[in-house]
Amino acid sequence: MTEKTALTPATHTTPPAKFSHGVKKGNILQVAGQVGFLPAVEGQAPTPAGPTLREQTLQTFANVKAILEEGGATWDDVMMMRVYLTDVDHFAEMNAIYNAYFEEQGLKAPASARTTVYVGLPKGLLIEIDALAVLG
């Protein structure tokens, strides 16, 4: 039986509840929902990258990518992404940011599958993203 390994990059704080930022078991890596918090600073509360959807989305991608890399994965290994938005009016803007970001990443594999839903997040947060990757 393959062991399950918790993944917490140095850029991330300890989760506020009993969960892992990422978990890897065998060749499967699940990234927990990430938000647009700037890299962790010891002794300071998490801080959003900024008030805009663009700032938070790009930082959220950086946070997801950090966990993927911690587990030995890349964007090309991602099979499924789930995007959680707080405002339906952000959908078109998020898609534009999403498309530009992944175009810059130079993916070799086809784009991952994706679902987008609308949710409530803590005050000031506009987006959350999780990802499922299969390595190899």
Short mmCIF file of N, CA and C in Angstrom, two decimals:
data_model
loop_
_atom_site.label_atom_id
_atom_site.label_comp_id
_atom_site.label_asym_id
_atom_site.label_seq_id
_atom_site.Cartn_x
_atom_site.Cartn_y
_atom_site.Cartn_z
N MET A 1 0.84 -1.17 0.00
CA MET A 1 0.00 0.00 0.00
C MET A 1 0.89 1.24 0.00
N THR A 2 0.62 2.18 -0.87
CA THR A 2 1.38 3.42 -0.98
C THR A 2 1.00 4.37 0.15
N GLU A 3 2.01 5.01 0.72
CA GLU A 3 1.76 5.97 1.79
C GLU A 3 1.21 7.27 1.25
N LYS A 4 0.41 7.91 2.06
CA LYS A 4 -0.12 9.23 1.73
C LYS A 4 0.81 10.26 2.37
N THR A 5 1.26 11.26 1.57
CA THR A 5 2.20 12.26 2.04
C THR A 5 1.58 13.64 1.96
N ALA A 6 1.65 14.38 3.06
CA ALA A 6 1.16 15.76 3.09
C ALA A 6 2.21 16.68 2.47
N LEU A 7 1.76 17.67 1.74
CA LEU A 7 2.64 18.62 1.08
C LEU A 7 2.36 20.03 1.56
N THR A 8 3.38 20.68 2.12
CA THR A 8 3.27 22.08 2.54
C THR A 8 4.54 22.80 2.12
N PRO A 9 4.49 23.54 1.01
CA PRO A 9 5.68 24.29 0.58
C PRO A 9 6.07 25.35 1.61
N ALA A 10 7.30 25.79 1.58
CA ALA A 10 7.78 26.83 2.50
C ALA A 10 7.01 28.13 2.34
N THR A 11 6.39 28.35 1.20
CA THR A 11 5.64 29.57 0.94
C THR A 11 4.28 29.59 1.62
N HIS A 12 3.87 28.48 2.20
CA HIS A 12 2.54 28.34 2.78
C HIS A 12 2.58 28.29 4.30
N THR A 13 1.54 28.81 4.92
CA THR A 13 1.39 28.71 6.37
C THR A 13 0.80 27.34 6.71
N THR A 14 0.83 26.99 7.97
CA THR A 14 0.14 25.78 8.43
C THR A 14 -1.35 26.00 8.21
N PRO A 15 -2.06 25.04 7.66
CA PRO A 15 -3.49 25.22 7.43
C PRO A 15 -4.23 25.57 8.73
N PRO A 16 -5.31 26.34 8.62
CA PRO A 16 -6.05 26.78 9.81
C PRO A 16 -6.92 25.68 10.43
N ALA A 17 -7.04 24.55 9.77
CA ALA A 17 -7.81 23.42 10.29
C ALA A 17 -7.05 22.15 9.96
N LYS A 18 -7.60 21.00 10.30
CA LYS A 18 -6.90 19.73 10.11
C LYS A 18 -7.05 19.26 8.66
N PHE A 19 -6.25 19.86 7.78
CA PHE A 19 -6.16 19.43 6.39
C PHE A 19 -4.77 19.76 5.88
N SER A 20 -4.43 19.22 4.74
CA SER A 20 -3.13 19.46 4.11
C SER A 20 -3.33 20.35 2.89
N HIS A 21 -2.33 21.18 2.59
CA HIS A 21 -2.39 21.99 1.38
C HIS A 21 -2.38 21.11 0.14
N GLY A 22 -1.70 20.00 0.24
CA GLY A 22 -1.66 19.03 -0.84
C GLY A 22 -1.40 17.66 -0.27
N VAL A 23 -1.87 16.63 -0.97
CA VAL A 23 -1.66 15.25 -0.54
C VAL A 23 -1.28 14.44 -1.78
N LYS A 24 -0.23 13.62 -1.61
CA LYS A 24 0.21 12.75 -2.69
C LYS A 24 0.14 11.31 -2.22
N LYS A 25 -0.41 10.46 -3.07
CA LYS A 25 -0.44 9.02 -2.80
C LYS A 25 -0.18 8.33 -4.12
N GLY A 26 0.92 7.61 -4.20
CA GLY A 26 1.30 7.00 -5.46
C GLY A 26 1.55 8.09 -6.49
N ASN A 27 0.88 7.97 -7.62
CA ASN A 27 1.09 8.98 -8.67
C ASN A 27 -0.05 10.01 -8.71
N ILE A 28 -0.87 10.06 -7.66
CA ILE A 28 -1.98 11.02 -7.60
C ILE A 28 -1.63 12.11 -6.60
N LEU A 29 -1.84 13.35 -7.01
CA LEU A 29 -1.59 14.51 -6.16
C LEU A 29 -2.82 15.39 -6.18
N GLN A 30 -3.38 15.63 -5.01
CA GLN A 30 -4.53 16.53 -4.88
C GLN A 30 -4.08 17.80 -4.18
N VAL A 31 -4.30 18.92 -4.83
CA VAL A 31 -4.01 20.23 -4.24
C VAL A 31 -5.31 20.74 -3.63
N ALA A 32 -5.26 21.07 -2.35
CA ALA A 32 -6.44 21.63 -1.68
C ALA A 32 -6.72 23.02 -2.25
N GLY A 33 -7.92 23.50 -2.03
CA GLY A 33 -8.28 24.83 -2.49
C GLY A 33 -7.29 25.87 -2.00
N GLN A 34 -6.76 26.63 -2.95
CA GLN A 34 -5.80 27.68 -2.65
C GLN A 34 -6.43 29.03 -2.98
N VAL A 35 -6.05 30.03 -2.19
CA VAL A 35 -6.52 31.40 -2.43
C VAL A 35 -5.31 32.28 -2.72
N GLY A 36 -5.55 33.55 -2.95
CA GLY A 36 -4.50 34.47 -3.36
C GLY A 36 -3.72 35.09 -2.24
N PHE A 37 -3.34 34.31 -1.24
CA PHE A 37 -2.48 34.83 -0.17
C PHE A 37 -1.04 34.90 -0.65
N LEU A 38 -0.38 35.98 -0.28
CA LEU A 38 1.05 36.13 -0.55
C LEU A 38 1.83 35.06 0.21
N PRO A 39 3.09 34.79 -0.18
CA PRO A 39 3.89 33.81 0.57
C PRO A 39 3.91 34.13 2.06
N ALA A 40 3.93 33.08 2.85
CA ALA A 40 3.87 33.19 4.30
C ALA A 40 5.05 33.97 4.87
N VAL A 41 4.76 34.77 5.88
CA VAL A 41 5.77 35.47 6.65
C VAL A 41 5.56 35.07 8.11
N GLU A 42 6.59 34.47 8.69
CA GLU A 42 6.50 33.98 10.08
C GLU A 42 5.97 35.07 11.01
N GLY A 43 4.95 34.71 11.80
CA GLY A 43 4.40 35.63 12.78
C GLY A 43 3.37 36.61 12.23
N GLN A 44 3.09 36.56 10.93
CA GLN A 44 2.10 37.46 10.34
C GLN A 44 0.92 36.66 9.80
N ALA A 45 -0.24 37.27 9.89
CA ALA A 45 -1.45 36.63 9.33
C ALA A 45 -1.35 36.61 7.81
N PRO A 46 -1.98 35.64 7.16
CA PRO A 46 -1.97 35.61 5.70
C PRO A 46 -2.56 36.90 5.12
N THR A 47 -1.95 37.36 4.02
CA THR A 47 -2.35 38.61 3.39
C THR A 47 -2.70 38.37 1.92
N PRO A 48 -3.88 38.82 1.47
CA PRO A 48 -4.21 38.68 0.05
C PRO A 48 -3.23 39.47 -0.82
N ALA A 49 -3.00 38.98 -2.04
CA ALA A 49 -2.07 39.62 -2.97
C ALA A 49 -2.53 41.01 -3.35
N GLY A 50 -3.79 41.28 -3.24
CA GLY A 50 -4.34 42.59 -3.58
C GLY A 50 -5.85 42.49 -3.64
N PRO A 51 -6.49 43.61 -3.90
CA PRO A 51 -7.96 43.61 -3.92
C PRO A 51 -8.57 43.17 -5.25
N THR A 52 -7.75 43.07 -6.31
CA THR A 52 -8.33 42.78 -7.62
C THR A 52 -8.37 41.29 -7.92
N LEU A 53 -9.28 40.92 -8.81
CA LEU A 53 -9.37 39.53 -9.23
C LEU A 53 -8.07 39.09 -9.90
N ARG A 54 -7.48 39.94 -10.72
CA ARG A 54 -6.23 39.61 -11.40
C ARG A 54 -5.11 39.31 -10.41
N GLU A 55 -4.91 40.17 -9.44
CA GLU A 55 -3.84 39.96 -8.44
C GLU A 55 -4.07 38.65 -7.68
N GLN A 56 -5.29 38.43 -7.25
CA GLN A 56 -5.58 37.22 -6.47
C GLN A 56 -5.50 35.96 -7.32
N THR A 57 -5.95 36.03 -8.58
CA THR A 57 -5.90 34.85 -9.43
C THR A 57 -4.46 34.45 -9.72
N LEU A 58 -3.62 35.41 -10.07
CA LEU A 58 -2.22 35.09 -10.37
C LEU A 58 -1.50 34.53 -9.15
N GLN A 59 -1.79 35.08 -7.97
CA GLN A 59 -1.17 34.55 -6.75
C GLN A 59 -1.72 33.17 -6.43
N THR A 60 -3.00 32.95 -6.68
CA THR A 60 -3.59 31.63 -6.46
C THR A 60 -2.91 30.60 -7.35
N PHE A 61 -2.69 30.95 -8.63
CA PHE A 61 -1.96 30.04 -9.52
C PHE A 61 -0.57 29.75 -8.96
N ALA A 62 0.12 30.77 -8.47
CA ALA A 62 1.46 30.57 -7.89
C ALA A 62 1.40 29.62 -6.70
N ASN A 63 0.36 29.74 -5.89
CA ASN A 63 0.22 28.89 -4.71
C ASN A 63 -0.09 27.44 -5.10
N VAL A 64 -0.94 27.25 -6.09
CA VAL A 64 -1.22 25.89 -6.59
C VAL A 64 0.05 25.30 -7.18
N LYS A 65 0.76 26.08 -7.99
CA LYS A 65 1.98 25.60 -8.64
C LYS A 65 3.04 25.20 -7.60
N ALA A 66 3.15 25.94 -6.51
CA ALA A 66 4.12 25.61 -5.47
C ALA A 66 3.84 24.23 -4.88
N ILE A 67 2.58 23.89 -4.70
CA ILE A 67 2.23 22.58 -4.15
C ILE A 67 2.46 21.49 -5.19
N LEU A 68 2.10 21.76 -6.44
CA LEU A 68 2.39 20.80 -7.50
C LEU A 68 3.88 20.48 -7.53
N GLU A 69 4.71 21.52 -7.52
CA GLU A 69 6.17 21.33 -7.57
C GLU A 69 6.68 20.59 -6.34
N GLU A 70 6.11 20.89 -5.18
CA GLU A 70 6.50 20.20 -3.94
C GLU A 70 6.26 18.68 -4.07
N GLY A 71 5.22 18.33 -4.83
CA GLY A 71 4.89 16.92 -5.03
C GLY A 71 5.48 16.32 -6.30
N GLY A 72 6.35 17.07 -7.00
CA GLY A 72 6.99 16.55 -8.19
C GLY A 72 6.15 16.64 -9.44
N ALA A 73 5.14 17.49 -9.45
CA ALA A 73 4.23 17.62 -10.59
C ALA A 73 4.41 18.98 -11.27
N THR A 74 3.84 19.08 -12.46
CA THR A 74 3.81 20.34 -13.20
C THR A 74 2.36 20.57 -13.66
N TRP A 75 2.11 21.71 -14.28
CA TRP A 75 0.79 21.98 -14.83
C TRP A 75 0.40 20.92 -15.86
N ASP A 76 1.37 20.34 -16.57
CA ASP A 76 1.06 19.31 -17.56
C ASP A 76 0.49 18.04 -16.92
N ASP A 77 0.72 17.84 -15.63
CA ASP A 77 0.21 16.67 -14.93
C ASP A 77 -1.22 16.87 -14.42
N VAL A 78 -1.71 18.11 -14.47
CA VAL A 78 -3.03 18.41 -13.91
C VAL A 78 -4.12 17.88 -14.84
N MET A 79 -5.01 17.10 -14.26
CA MET A 79 -6.14 16.52 -14.99
C MET A 79 -7.41 17.34 -14.81
N MET A 80 -7.57 17.93 -13.62
CA MET A 80 -8.82 18.63 -13.30
C MET A 80 -8.52 19.82 -12.40
N MET A 81 -9.13 20.94 -12.73
CA MET A 81 -9.06 22.12 -11.86
C MET A 81 -10.49 22.56 -11.55
N ARG A 82 -10.67 23.02 -10.32
CA ARG A 82 -11.95 23.58 -9.92
C ARG A 82 -11.70 25.01 -9.48
N VAL A 83 -12.46 25.93 -10.05
CA VAL A 83 -12.33 27.35 -9.76
C VAL A 83 -13.59 27.78 -9.01
N TYR A 84 -13.39 28.45 -7.89
CA TYR A 84 -14.50 28.92 -7.07
C TYR A 84 -14.44 30.45 -7.07
N LEU A 85 -15.47 31.08 -7.58
CA LEU A 85 -15.55 32.54 -7.64
C LEU A 85 -16.63 33.03 -6.69
N THR A 86 -16.44 34.23 -6.15
CA THR A 86 -17.45 34.81 -5.26
C THR A 86 -18.47 35.65 -6.02
N ASP A 87 -18.20 35.97 -7.29
CA ASP A 87 -19.07 36.87 -8.04
C ASP A 87 -19.21 36.37 -9.47
N VAL A 88 -20.44 36.10 -9.89
CA VAL A 88 -20.70 35.62 -11.24
C VAL A 88 -20.19 36.62 -12.29
N ASP A 89 -20.14 37.88 -11.96
CA ASP A 89 -19.66 38.90 -12.90
C ASP A 89 -18.16 38.80 -13.16
N HIS A 90 -17.44 38.01 -12.37
CA HIS A 90 -15.99 37.83 -12.56
C HIS A 90 -15.64 36.73 -13.56
N PHE A 91 -16.65 36.01 -14.04
CA PHE A 91 -16.38 34.83 -14.88
C PHE A 91 -15.57 35.17 -16.14
N ALA A 92 -16.00 36.15 -16.90
CA ALA A 92 -15.30 36.49 -18.15
C ALA A 92 -13.89 36.99 -17.88
N GLU A 93 -13.72 37.83 -16.87
CA GLU A 93 -12.38 38.34 -16.54
C GLU A 93 -11.47 37.20 -16.09
N MET A 94 -12.00 36.30 -15.26
CA MET A 94 -11.19 35.18 -14.79
C MET A 94 -10.78 34.30 -15.97
N ASN A 95 -11.70 34.06 -16.91
CA ASN A 95 -11.35 33.25 -18.08
C ASN A 95 -10.23 33.89 -18.88
N ALA A 96 -10.25 35.20 -19.03
CA ALA A 96 -9.19 35.90 -19.77
C ALA A 96 -7.85 35.76 -19.05
N ILE A 97 -7.85 35.92 -17.73
CA ILE A 97 -6.63 35.76 -16.93
C ILE A 97 -6.14 34.32 -17.02
N TYR A 98 -7.05 33.38 -16.87
CA TYR A 98 -6.77 31.93 -16.92
C TYR A 98 -6.14 31.56 -18.25
N ASN A 99 -6.77 31.98 -19.35
CA ASN A 99 -6.26 31.65 -20.68
C ASN A 99 -4.87 32.24 -20.91
N ALA A 100 -4.66 33.49 -20.54
CA ALA A 100 -3.35 34.14 -20.73
C ALA A 100 -2.29 33.44 -19.87
N TYR A 101 -2.63 33.12 -18.63
CA TYR A 101 -1.67 32.46 -17.75
C TYR A 101 -1.20 31.13 -18.34
N PHE A 102 -2.15 30.30 -18.76
CA PHE A 102 -1.76 28.98 -19.25
C PHE A 102 -1.11 29.04 -20.63
N GLU A 103 -1.40 30.06 -21.39
CA GLU A 103 -0.68 30.26 -22.65
C GLU A 103 0.79 30.56 -22.36
N GLU A 104 1.05 31.37 -21.33
CA GLU A 104 2.43 31.71 -20.93
C GLU A 104 3.18 30.50 -20.37
N GLN A 105 2.46 29.53 -19.82
CA GLN A 105 3.11 28.37 -19.21
C GLN A 105 3.68 27.40 -20.24
N GLY A 106 3.26 27.52 -21.49
CA GLY A 106 3.79 26.64 -22.54
C GLY A 106 3.52 25.18 -22.30
N LEU A 107 2.29 24.84 -21.96
CA LEU A 107 1.93 23.45 -21.68
C LEU A 107 2.18 22.56 -22.89
N LYS A 108 2.67 21.35 -22.60
CA LYS A 108 2.89 20.35 -23.65
C LYS A 108 1.66 19.47 -23.83
N ALA A 109 0.96 19.21 -22.72
CA ALA A 109 -0.22 18.35 -22.73
C ALA A 109 -1.47 19.19 -23.03
N PRO A 110 -2.55 18.53 -23.41
CA PRO A 110 -3.81 19.27 -23.57
C PRO A 110 -4.20 19.93 -22.24
N ALA A 111 -5.00 20.97 -22.35
CA ALA A 111 -5.48 21.66 -21.14
C ALA A 111 -6.26 20.68 -20.25
N SER A 112 -6.23 20.94 -18.96
CA SER A 112 -6.97 20.10 -18.01
C SER A 112 -8.46 20.37 -18.14
N ALA A 113 -9.24 19.47 -17.58
CA ALA A 113 -10.67 19.71 -17.43
C ALA A 113 -10.85 20.78 -16.35
N ARG A 114 -12.01 21.46 -16.35
CA ARG A 114 -12.22 22.51 -15.36
C ARG A 114 -13.70 22.67 -15.07
N THR A 115 -13.99 22.98 -13.82
CA THR A 115 -15.33 23.36 -13.38
C THR A 115 -15.21 24.70 -12.68
N THR A 116 -16.20 25.55 -12.86
CA THR A 116 -16.24 26.83 -12.15
C THR A 116 -17.58 26.93 -11.44
N VAL A 117 -17.53 27.26 -10.15
CA VAL A 117 -18.74 27.43 -9.36
C VAL A 117 -18.64 28.73 -8.56
N TYR A 118 -19.75 29.16 -8.03
CA TYR A 118 -19.82 30.39 -7.26
C TYR A 118 -20.09 30.06 -5.81
N VAL A 119 -19.28 30.66 -4.93
CA VAL A 119 -19.30 30.32 -3.51
C VAL A 119 -19.10 31.57 -2.66
N GLY A 120 -19.22 31.38 -1.36
CA GLY A 120 -18.84 32.41 -0.41
C GLY A 120 -17.43 32.09 0.09
N LEU A 121 -16.59 33.10 0.16
CA LEU A 121 -15.23 32.95 0.71
C LEU A 121 -15.06 34.00 1.81
N PRO A 122 -14.03 33.85 2.66
CA PRO A 122 -13.80 34.87 3.68
C PRO A 122 -13.68 36.26 3.05
N LYS A 123 -14.06 37.26 3.80
CA LYS A 123 -14.08 38.65 3.35
C LYS A 123 -12.78 39.04 2.64
N GLY A 124 -12.92 39.64 1.47
CA GLY A 124 -11.78 40.12 0.71
C GLY A 124 -11.23 39.13 -0.30
N LEU A 125 -11.58 37.85 -0.15
CA LEU A 125 -11.08 36.83 -1.09
C LEU A 125 -12.09 36.65 -2.22
N LEU A 126 -11.60 36.62 -3.46
CA LEU A 126 -12.45 36.58 -4.64
C LEU A 126 -12.42 35.26 -5.38
N ILE A 127 -11.37 34.45 -5.16
CA ILE A 127 -11.19 33.23 -5.95
C ILE A 127 -10.47 32.17 -5.12
N GLU A 128 -10.81 30.92 -5.39
CA GLU A 128 -10.12 29.76 -4.83
C GLU A 128 -10.00 28.73 -5.95
N ILE A 129 -8.88 28.02 -5.98
CA ILE A 129 -8.65 27.01 -7.02
C ILE A 129 -8.06 25.76 -6.39
N ASP A 130 -8.57 24.59 -6.79
CA ASP A 130 -7.90 23.34 -6.41
C ASP A 130 -7.57 22.58 -7.68
N ALA A 131 -6.71 21.58 -7.55
CA ALA A 131 -6.25 20.84 -8.73
C ALA A 131 -5.98 19.38 -8.37
N LEU A 132 -6.23 18.52 -9.34
CA LEU A 132 -5.93 17.10 -9.23
C LEU A 132 -4.93 16.76 -10.33
N ALA A 133 -3.78 16.21 -9.92
CA ALA A 133 -2.73 15.86 -10.87
C ALA A 133 -2.44 14.37 -10.80
N VAL A 134 -2.07 13.81 -11.95
CA VAL A 134 -1.63 12.42 -12.03
C VAL A 134 -0.25 12.45 -12.64
N LEU A 135 0.76 11.97 -11.89
CA LEU A 135 2.14 12.01 -12.35
C LEU A 135 2.45 10.78 -13.19
N GLY A 136 3.36 10.99 -14.14
CA GLY A 136 3.84 9.86 -14.94
C GLY A 136 2.95 9.62 -16.05
#
